[in-house]
Coordinates of C-alpha atoms in Angstrom, one line a residue:
Chain A
M1 CA -2.0 12.7 45.5
S2 CA -1.4 16.1 44.1
A3 CA -0.2 19.0 46.2
A4 CA -3.6 20.7 46.0
A5 CA -5.4 17.6 47.2
R6 CA -3.0 17.3 50.1
R7 CA -3.7 20.8 51.2
L8 CA -7.5 20.1 51.0
W9 CA -7.7 17.1 53.3
P10 CA -8.1 19.0 56.6
Y11 CA -11.2 20.8 55.0
Q12 CA -12.5 17.5 53.7
L13 CA -12.2 16.0 57.2
A14 CA -13.9 19.1 58.6
L15 CA -16.8 18.6 56.2
L16 CA -17.2 15.0 57.3
T17 CA -17.2 16.0 60.9
A18 CA -19.7 18.8 60.3
L19 CA -22.0 16.4 58.5
I20 CA -21.9 13.8 61.2
G21 CA -22.2 16.5 63.8
A22 CA -25.4 17.9 62.1
W23 CA -26.8 14.4 61.9
H24 CA -26.1 13.9 65.6
A25 CA -27.6 17.2 66.5
L26 CA -30.8 16.8 64.4
T27 CA -31.5 13.3 65.7
A28 CA -30.7 14.2 69.3
A29 CA -33.0 17.2 69.1
G30 CA -35.8 15.0 67.7
L31 CA -36.0 17.0 64.4
L32 CA -35.1 13.7 62.5
S33 CA -36.6 10.6 63.9
P34 CA -33.8 8.3 65.2
F35 CA -36.0 5.3 64.3
F36 CA -35.6 6.1 60.6
F37 CA -32.3 8.0 60.5
G38 CA -30.4 6.3 63.3
R39 CA -27.8 8.0 65.5
P40 CA -24.1 8.3 64.6
L41 CA -23.0 7.3 68.1
E42 CA -25.2 4.1 67.9
V43 CA -23.7 3.3 64.5
A44 CA -20.3 3.7 66.0
R45 CA -21.3 1.4 68.9
V46 CA -22.5 -1.3 66.5
L47 CA -19.3 -1.1 64.6
G48 CA -17.4 -1.3 67.8
T49 CA -19.3 -4.4 68.9
W50 CA -18.8 -6.1 65.5
F51 CA -15.1 -5.5 65.3
G52 CA -14.6 -5.8 69.1
S53 CA -16.2 -9.3 69.3
G54 CA -14.9 -10.2 65.8
S55 CA -18.5 -11.3 64.9
I56 CA -18.3 -9.2 61.6
F57 CA -15.3 -11.1 60.2
P58 CA -16.9 -14.3 59.0
H59 CA -19.5 -12.2 57.2
L60 CA -17.0 -9.7 55.8
G61 CA -14.8 -12.6 54.7
V62 CA -17.6 -14.2 52.7
T63 CA -18.6 -10.9 51.0
L64 CA -15.0 -10.1 50.2
L65 CA -14.4 -13.6 48.8
E66 CA -17.5 -13.3 46.6
T67 CA -16.4 -9.8 45.5
L68 CA -12.8 -10.9 44.6
L69 CA -13.9 -14.0 42.8
A70 CA -16.5 -12.1 40.8
F71 CA -14.0 -9.4 40.1
A72 CA -11.3 -11.8 38.9
G73 CA -13.6 -14.0 37.0
G74 CA -15.5 -11.2 35.3
T75 CA -12.3 -9.4 34.4
L76 CA -10.6 -12.5 33.0
L77 CA -13.6 -13.4 30.8
G78 CA -14.1 -9.8 29.8
V79 CA -10.5 -9.4 28.7
L80 CA -10.5 -12.7 26.8
C81 CA -13.8 -12.0 25.0
G82 CA -12.8 -8.4 24.3
L83 CA -9.5 -9.4 22.7
W84 CA -11.2 -12.2 20.7
L85 CA -14.1 -10.0 19.3
G86 CA -11.8 -7.0 18.9
L87 CA -9.5 -9.1 16.6
S88 CA -12.2 -11.0 14.8
P89 CA -14.6 -8.6 13.0
F90 CA -16.8 -11.5 11.8
A91 CA -17.5 -12.9 15.2
A92 CA -18.1 -9.3 16.5
A93 CA -20.6 -8.6 13.7
L94 CA -22.3 -11.9 14.3
L95 CA -22.7 -11.5 18.0
D96 CA -23.4 -7.8 18.0
P97 CA -27.2 -7.8 18.5
Y98 CA -26.8 -10.4 21.4
I99 CA -24.1 -8.3 23.1
K100 CA -26.3 -5.2 22.8
A101 CA -29.3 -7.0 24.2
A102 CA -27.3 -8.6 27.1
N103 CA -25.8 -5.2 27.9
A104 CA -29.2 -3.4 27.8
M105 CA -30.8 -6.0 30.1
P106 CA -30.8 -5.0 33.8
R107 CA -28.6 -7.9 34.8
V108 CA -29.5 -7.8 38.5
V109 CA -32.8 -9.6 37.5
L110 CA -30.7 -12.7 36.9
A111 CA -30.0 -13.0 40.6
P112 CA -33.1 -15.2 41.3
I113 CA -32.2 -17.5 38.5
F114 CA -28.6 -17.9 39.7
A115 CA -29.9 -18.6 43.2
M116 CA -32.1 -21.3 41.7
W117 CA -29.3 -22.8 39.8
L118 CA -26.5 -22.5 42.4
G119 CA -28.3 -22.4 45.7
L120 CA -27.8 -19.9 48.5
G121 CA -24.0 -20.4 48.9
I122 CA -21.4 -18.0 47.5
W123 CA -21.5 -19.2 43.9
S124 CA -24.8 -17.6 43.0
K125 CA -23.4 -14.3 44.2
V126 CA -20.1 -14.8 42.4
L127 CA -21.9 -15.5 39.1
L128 CA -24.1 -12.4 39.5
G129 CA -21.0 -10.4 40.1
V130 CA -19.2 -11.9 37.1
T131 CA -22.0 -11.0 34.8
L132 CA -22.0 -7.4 36.1
V133 CA -18.2 -7.1 35.9
F134 CA -17.8 -8.9 32.6
F135 CA -19.7 -6.4 30.4
I136 CA -17.8 -3.4 31.8
V137 CA -14.4 -4.9 31.2
F138 CA -15.4 -6.5 27.9
F139 CA -16.6 -3.3 26.3
N140 CA -13.5 -1.4 27.4
V141 CA -11.1 -4.1 26.0
Y142 CA -13.1 -4.5 22.8
Q143 CA -13.0 -0.7 22.3
G144 CA -9.3 -0.6 23.2
V145 CA -8.4 -3.3 20.7
K146 CA -10.4 -1.6 18.0
D147 CA -8.9 1.8 18.8
V148 CA -5.2 0.7 18.4
N149 CA -3.4 3.2 16.2
P150 CA -3.2 1.4 12.8
V151 CA 0.2 3.0 12.1
I152 CA 1.6 1.2 15.2
V153 CA 0.2 -2.1 13.9
D154 CA 1.6 -1.5 10.4
N155 CA 5.0 -0.6 11.9
A156 CA 5.1 -3.7 14.1
R157 CA 4.1 -5.8 11.0
M158 CA 6.9 -4.2 9.0
L159 CA 9.3 -5.0 11.9
G160 CA 8.3 -8.6 11.4
A161 CA 5.7 -9.2 14.1
S162 CA 3.6 -12.4 13.7
R163 CA 0.0 -12.4 14.6
R164 CA 0.8 -13.7 18.1
Q165 CA 3.5 -11.2 18.6
L166 CA 1.1 -8.4 17.5
L167 CA -1.3 -9.6 20.2
R168 CA 1.4 -9.7 22.9
Y169 CA 3.4 -6.6 22.0
V170 CA 0.7 -4.3 20.5
Y171 CA -2.9 -5.2 21.2
W172 CA -2.5 -6.4 24.7
P173 CA -0.6 -3.4 26.1
S174 CA -2.9 -1.1 24.2
A175 CA -6.0 -2.7 25.7
L176 CA -4.4 -2.7 29.2
S177 CA -4.9 1.0 29.8
W178 CA -8.6 0.5 28.9
V179 CA -8.8 -2.5 31.2
F180 CA -7.6 -0.3 34.1
S181 CA -10.0 2.5 33.4
S182 CA -12.8 -0.1 33.6
L183 CA -11.5 -1.8 36.7
H184 CA -12.5 1.0 39.0
T185 CA -16.1 0.6 38.0
A186 CA -15.7 -3.1 38.0
V187 CA -14.7 -3.2 41.6
G188 CA -17.9 -1.4 42.6
M189 CA -19.9 -3.8 40.4
A190 CA -18.4 -6.8 42.0
F191 CA -19.6 -5.5 45.4
V192 CA -23.0 -4.8 44.0
G193 CA -23.2 -8.4 42.8
A194 CA -22.1 -9.9 46.1
V195 CA -24.4 -7.7 48.3
V196 CA -27.5 -7.9 46.1
G197 CA -27.1 -11.6 45.9
E198 CA -26.9 -11.8 49.7
Y199 CA -30.0 -9.7 50.0
L200 CA -31.9 -12.2 47.9
G201 CA -31.0 -15.2 49.9
S202 CA -28.0 -16.1 51.9
A203 CA -26.9 -17.3 55.4
K204 CA -23.7 -15.2 55.6
G205 CA -22.2 -12.0 54.4
V206 CA -22.5 -8.3 55.1
G207 CA -25.6 -8.1 52.8
Y208 CA -27.1 -10.8 55.0
L209 CA -26.3 -8.8 58.1
I210 CA -27.9 -5.7 56.7
L211 CA -31.0 -7.7 55.7
Q212 CA -31.3 -9.1 59.2
A213 CA -31.0 -5.7 60.7
E214 CA -33.6 -4.3 58.4
G215 CA -35.9 -7.2 59.4
S216 CA -35.7 -6.1 63.0
F217 CA -35.9 -2.3 62.1
D218 CA -32.4 -1.8 63.4
V219 CA -31.4 1.2 61.2
N220 CA -28.1 1.7 63.1
A221 CA -26.9 -1.8 62.1
V222 CA -28.0 -1.2 58.5
L223 CA -26.0 2.0 58.4
A224 CA -23.0 0.3 60.1
G225 CA -23.1 -2.4 57.3
I226 CA -23.1 0.3 54.7
V227 CA -20.1 2.0 56.3
V228 CA -18.2 -1.3 56.3
L229 CA -19.0 -2.0 52.6
T230 CA -18.0 1.5 51.6
I231 CA -14.6 1.3 53.3
C232 CA -13.9 -2.1 51.8
A233 CA -14.8 -0.8 48.3
L234 CA -12.5 2.3 48.8
L235 CA -9.6 0.0 49.9
L236 CA -10.0 -2.2 46.8
D237 CA -10.2 0.8 44.6
T238 CA -7.0 2.1 46.1
A239 CA -5.3 -1.2 45.4
V240 CA -6.4 -1.0 41.7
T241 CA -5.0 2.5 41.5
R242 CA -1.6 1.3 42.9
L243 CA -1.5 -1.5 40.4
E244 CA -2.4 0.9 37.6
R245 CA 0.4 3.2 38.5
R246 CA 2.9 0.4 38.4
L247 CA 1.8 -1.2 35.1
L248 CA 1.0 2.0 33.2
R249 CA 4.3 3.8 33.9
W250 CA 4.6 4.6 30.2
R251 CA 1.6 6.9 30.1
P252 CA 2.0 10.7 30.1
G253 CA 1.2 11.9 33.6
Q254 CA 2.1 8.6 35.3
G255 CA 5.7 9.7 35.6
D256 CA 7.4 12.9 35.1
A257 CA 7.7 13.8 31.4
A258 CA 10.9 15.4 30.3
H259 CA 10.7 18.5 28.2
F260 CA 13.3 19.5 25.6
Chain B
M1 CA 19.5 -5.9 -11.2
A2 CA 17.3 -3.3 -9.6
A3 CA 16.5 -3.6 -5.9
V4 CA 12.8 -2.8 -6.5
E5 CA 10.9 -2.8 -9.8
L6 CA 7.3 -1.6 -10.3
R7 CA 5.7 -2.7 -13.6
G8 CA 2.3 -1.2 -14.5
V9 CA 1.2 -0.9 -10.9
S10 CA -2.2 0.5 -10.3
V11 CA -4.1 0.8 -6.9
R12 CA -7.8 1.4 -6.8
F13 CA -9.8 1.8 -3.6
A14 CA -13.5 1.0 -3.4
G15 CA -14.8 4.1 -1.7
T16 CA -18.3 5.2 -0.6
S17 CA -18.6 7.6 -3.5
G18 CA -17.3 5.2 -6.2
A19 CA -13.9 3.7 -6.8
Y20 CA -10.8 5.9 -6.4
T21 CA -7.6 5.3 -8.3
A22 CA -4.7 6.4 -6.2
I23 CA -1.9 5.5 -8.6
E24 CA -2.2 4.2 -12.2
H25 CA 0.2 2.3 -14.3
V26 CA 3.4 3.2 -12.4
D27 CA 6.7 2.0 -13.8
L28 CA 9.6 2.6 -11.5
D29 CA 13.0 1.1 -10.8
I30 CA 15.1 1.7 -7.7
G31 CA 18.7 0.6 -8.3
A32 CA 20.7 -1.2 -5.6
G33 CA 22.1 1.4 -3.3
E34 CA 20.2 4.2 -5.0
F35 CA 18.6 7.1 -3.1
V36 CA 15.4 7.9 -4.9
C37 CA 13.2 10.8 -3.8
V38 CA 9.5 11.1 -4.9
V39 CA 7.8 14.5 -4.9
G40 CA 4.3 15.4 -5.9
P41 CA 1.4 17.5 -4.9
T42 CA -0.8 16.6 -1.9
G43 CA -3.0 13.6 -2.5
C44 CA -0.9 12.2 -5.4
G45 CA -0.7 8.7 -3.9
K46 CA 2.8 8.9 -2.6
S47 CA 2.0 7.0 0.5
T48 CA 0.1 4.4 -1.6
L49 CA 3.2 3.9 -3.6
L50 CA 5.3 3.2 -0.5
N51 CA 2.6 0.9 0.9
V52 CA 2.6 -1.1 -2.3
V53 CA 6.4 -1.5 -2.2
A54 CA 6.1 -2.4 1.6
G55 CA 3.5 -5.0 0.8
L56 CA 1.0 -3.3 3.1
A57 CA -1.2 -2.5 0.1
K58 CA -1.8 -4.9 -2.8
P59 CA -1.7 -3.6 -6.4
T60 CA -5.0 -4.0 -8.2
A61 CA -3.0 -4.4 -11.4
G62 CA 0.7 -4.8 -12.2
E63 CA 3.5 -6.3 -10.3
V64 CA 6.2 -5.4 -7.7
R65 CA 9.5 -7.3 -7.9
V66 CA 12.0 -7.2 -5.1
A67 CA 15.5 -8.2 -6.3
G68 CA 13.8 -9.8 -9.3
V69 CA 11.3 -11.9 -7.2
P70 CA 7.6 -11.0 -7.4
L71 CA 6.4 -9.6 -4.1
T72 CA 3.7 -11.6 -2.3
G73 CA 2.7 -10.5 1.2
L74 CA 4.9 -8.1 3.2
N75 CA 8.2 -7.0 1.9
R76 CA 10.7 -8.7 4.3
A77 CA 13.6 -6.8 2.7
A78 CA 12.2 -3.4 3.5
G79 CA 12.2 -1.2 6.5
Y80 CA 9.5 1.5 6.7
L81 CA 9.7 4.9 8.4
F82 CA 6.2 6.2 8.8
Q83 CA 5.1 9.8 8.5
T84 CA 3.3 9.8 11.9
D85 CA 4.6 8.6 15.2
A86 CA 4.6 4.8 15.0
L87 CA 6.6 3.9 18.2
M88 CA 4.9 1.7 20.7
P89 CA 4.1 4.2 23.5
W90 CA 4.1 1.5 26.2
A91 CA 7.6 0.4 25.5
S92 CA 10.8 2.3 26.4
A93 CA 13.1 3.6 23.6
R94 CA 15.4 0.6 24.1
D95 CA 12.5 -1.9 23.9
N96 CA 11.1 -0.1 20.8
V97 CA 14.4 -0.5 19.0
A98 CA 14.8 -4.1 20.1
A99 CA 11.2 -5.0 19.1
G100 CA 12.1 -6.1 15.5
L101 CA 15.0 -8.3 16.7
L102 CA 12.7 -9.9 19.3
F103 CA 10.1 -10.6 16.6
R104 CA 12.8 -12.3 14.6
G105 CA 13.7 -14.5 17.5
V106 CA 17.0 -12.9 18.6
A107 CA 17.7 -13.6 22.3
R108 CA 16.5 -10.7 24.5
A109 CA 19.9 -9.9 26.0
Q110 CA 21.5 -9.7 22.6
A111 CA 18.6 -7.7 21.2
L112 CA 18.9 -5.1 24.0
T113 CA 22.7 -4.8 23.5
Q114 CA 22.2 -4.2 19.8
A115 CA 19.4 -1.7 20.5
D116 CA 21.7 0.3 22.8
D117 CA 24.4 0.3 20.2
W118 CA 21.9 1.7 17.6
L119 CA 20.5 4.3 20.1
G120 CA 24.1 5.5 20.4
R121 CA 24.6 5.7 16.6
V122 CA 21.5 7.9 16.3
G123 CA 22.8 10.1 19.1
L124 CA 20.6 8.9 21.9
R125 CA 23.1 7.2 24.1
G126 CA 21.7 6.9 27.6
A127 CA 18.1 7.6 26.6
G128 CA 17.1 3.9 26.4
D129 CA 14.9 3.9 29.5
R130 CA 12.7 6.8 28.4
Y131 CA 9.2 6.3 27.1
P132 CA 8.2 7.9 23.8
H133 CA 6.1 10.6 25.6
Q134 CA 9.3 11.7 27.4
L135 CA 11.1 12.3 24.1
S136 CA 10.9 15.3 21.8
G137 CA 9.7 15.0 18.2
G138 CA 13.3 14.8 16.8
M139 CA 14.3 12.2 19.4
K140 CA 11.3 10.0 18.5
K141 CA 12.3 10.2 14.9
R142 CA 15.8 9.0 15.9
V143 CA 14.4 6.1 17.8
A144 CA 12.2 5.2 14.8
L145 CA 15.2 5.4 12.6
A146 CA 17.2 3.1 14.9
Q147 CA 14.2 0.8 15.2
T148 CA 14.2 0.3 11.4
L149 CA 18.0 0.3 10.8
V150 CA 18.8 -2.2 13.6
L151 CA 17.2 -4.8 11.3
D152 CA 19.6 -3.9 8.5
P153 CA 17.0 -3.8 5.8
K154 CA 18.2 -3.8 2.1
I155 CA 15.5 -1.3 1.2
L156 CA 14.5 1.7 3.2
L157 CA 11.0 3.2 2.7
M158 CA 10.5 6.7 4.1
D159 CA 7.2 8.6 4.1
E160 CA 7.8 12.3 4.8
P161 CA 9.6 11.2 8.0
F162 CA 10.9 14.7 8.9
S163 CA 7.8 16.8 7.9
A164 CA 6.7 17.3 11.5
L165 CA 10.1 18.6 12.7
D166 CA 11.2 22.2 13.0
V167 CA 13.7 23.4 10.3
Q168 CA 16.9 23.1 12.3
T169 CA 16.1 19.6 13.7
R170 CA 15.1 18.6 10.2
S171 CA 18.3 19.5 8.4
L172 CA 20.3 17.9 11.3
M173 CA 18.3 14.7 10.8
E174 CA 18.7 14.9 7.0
N175 CA 22.5 15.0 7.4
E176 CA 22.4 12.1 9.8
L177 CA 20.3 10.1 7.4
L178 CA 22.8 10.7 4.7
G179 CA 25.7 9.8 7.0
L180 CA 24.0 6.5 7.9
W181 CA 23.1 5.8 4.3
A182 CA 26.6 6.4 3.1
A183 CA 27.9 3.8 5.6
D184 CA 26.2 0.9 3.8
R185 CA 24.2 2.3 0.9
K186 CA 20.8 0.8 1.2
S187 CA 18.3 1.4 -1.6
V188 CA 16.1 4.2 -0.4
L189 CA 12.6 5.3 -1.6
F190 CA 12.0 8.7 0.1
V191 CA 8.7 10.4 -0.3
T192 CA 8.3 14.1 0.4
H193 CA 6.2 17.1 -0.7
D194 CA 9.3 19.3 -0.2
L195 CA 11.3 19.7 -3.5
D196 CA 14.3 21.1 -1.8
E197 CA 14.5 18.2 0.6
A198 CA 14.2 15.7 -2.3
I199 CA 17.1 17.4 -4.3
A200 CA 19.3 17.7 -1.2
L201 CA 19.0 14.1 -0.4
G202 CA 18.5 12.1 -3.5
D203 CA 20.5 10.5 -6.4
R204 CA 17.3 10.9 -8.4
V205 CA 14.1 12.9 -8.0
I206 CA 10.8 11.6 -9.4
V207 CA 7.9 13.9 -9.9
M208 CA 4.4 12.4 -9.5
S209 CA 1.5 13.8 -11.4
A210 CA -1.6 15.1 -9.5
G211 CA -4.1 12.5 -8.4
P212 CA -6.3 10.7 -8.9
G213 CA -4.5 8.1 -11.0
S214 CA -1.1 9.7 -10.5
R215 CA 2.1 8.3 -12.1
P216 CA 5.7 9.5 -12.5
V217 CA 5.9 12.3 -15.0
A218 CA 9.5 13.3 -14.7
S219 CA 12.7 11.7 -13.4
H220 CA 15.8 13.9 -12.9
P221 CA 19.2 12.6 -11.9
I222 CA 20.8 14.8 -9.1
D223 CA 24.5 15.2 -9.8
L224 CA 25.4 17.1 -6.7
P225 CA 28.6 15.8 -5.3
R226 CA 28.6 13.4 -2.3
P227 CA 29.2 13.4 0.7
R228 CA 26.7 16.2 0.9
D229 CA 25.8 18.6 3.7
V230 CA 22.2 19.5 3.0
A231 CA 22.5 23.1 4.2
E232 CA 25.6 23.7 2.0
A233 CA 24.1 21.8 -0.9
R234 CA 21.1 24.1 -0.9
M235 CA 23.4 27.1 -1.5
S236 CA 25.3 25.7 -4.5
P237 CA 24.5 27.1 -8.0
R238 CA 23.9 23.6 -9.3
F239 CA 21.2 23.1 -6.7
V240 CA 19.3 26.2 -7.8
E241 CA 19.5 25.0 -11.5
L242 CA 18.1 21.6 -10.6
Q243 CA 15.4 23.2 -8.5
R244 CA 14.4 25.4 -11.3
A245 CA 14.2 22.5 -13.8
L246 CA 12.3 20.3 -11.4
W247 CA 9.9 23.0 -10.3
Q248 CA 8.8 23.4 -14.0
S249 CA 7.5 19.8 -13.9
L250 CA 6.2 20.0 -10.4
R251 CA 4.4 23.4 -10.8
V252 CA 2.1 22.0 -13.5
E253 CA 1.0 19.2 -11.3
V254 CA 0.5 21.3 -8.2
Q255 CA -1.7 23.7 -10.2
K256 CA -3.7 20.7 -11.6
S257 CA -4.2 19.3 -8.1
Q258 CA -5.3 22.7 -6.8
R259 CA -7.8 23.1 -9.6
A260 CA -9.1 19.6 -8.9
M261 CA -9.5 20.4 -5.2
A262 CA -11.2 23.7 -6.0
A263 CA -13.6 21.9 -8.3
A264 CA -14.3 19.3 -5.7
G265 CA -14.6 21.7 -2.8

């Protein structure tokens, strides 16, 4: 965190408090209908019950498992396909129209098909998440491999690098920074896959909880579910940032650059 | 036997606006242990010439022989110092220097020891843990030089390696290059657009004609005594004579290339 951001956090906290305060005042005064907009204290109470009784944990566990599996699977496939197509122009040219079409398609519509194929358990959600994550990571790695500075490649070849060594010492590290810039979006997408999949049919998960609450017009529980999901997504995003700092130490701005 | 021989080498590129001939019918010998400098106007195919000797570009006609053997594929006897920054930004200076050794199957510990030794020889002792973005332009060039020399190539190809450096750093690097070269006399092909640099460094200076289809038009032996200090050499009367003689050949080509560019632009 930069010094400026550190100085800002009391204001950011004040802004959040003000927003929640306004929400509370407006719903308490009846200017906003509590039936549609909920009440912050009620939301807090629902959260307290969920975590107090521990009833949320099986649902949260399922959603997180789906998210992590989708994230890992989609990232792995995206990296492999990105490296492969980035290094083989023929395959890239051959598959180009199909990749464009698959990317343009709103892939969330695949969810019912996955549910048909894989049932209502976690795997239909994982597969939906994988398709969402895959394209983000794939395009970034593909671009990263194609954008490798050709002079660095020529230099490595003159130093005696074989094709495999080029992949390991040049293409892979170069693609890695692109992978990380895509992982932040990918984490969010993995959550989208899990929760949307749960909406469409499931027996467990935070998405399922939200759907249940919606069915009984319990807007406070819907909002509580959203809060839980947001906090989890933020935590995962922080973990990605940590990993990124460790692995991309070589980048300007990641450490302190010396000036001579 | 010459370290490198070029016989009737031409390189043509198929471009969007028709084929372009970068170099045409080039005959050139580099003797064992000889320091050959090539000067020429911008766009005269100097880099193409180096790429052909390196094996990165294939001649469309003619032949390159390395120690008498026709070159196929990459030139394994050559080290190449590129004009632009070619270090791997994700590897520390030490790992960059060790890279070629690792590619050749040297054990990691031994490769790193040798890398540190070479970093010391180019004046960067203790800078092994830094990443390229933490090094100045001159330091990066030193790392690149160590990266190439650690492999002990018989032939050293250099493409305007010091052109991006400031004047002081540049003459410092030129002197260090001469010192390293004097230690084991590699065959050097050094390309530059700077006539003074070519005379100060080389045993022989070759002037290339303006492109397209450029070829060597003059070859002058440089009889300045060695060991040389580039700054001192530049002030000797013999240097000025050589510079005048070579400038006569070079000026014609520079004017030709400017006319061609004016006509094209």
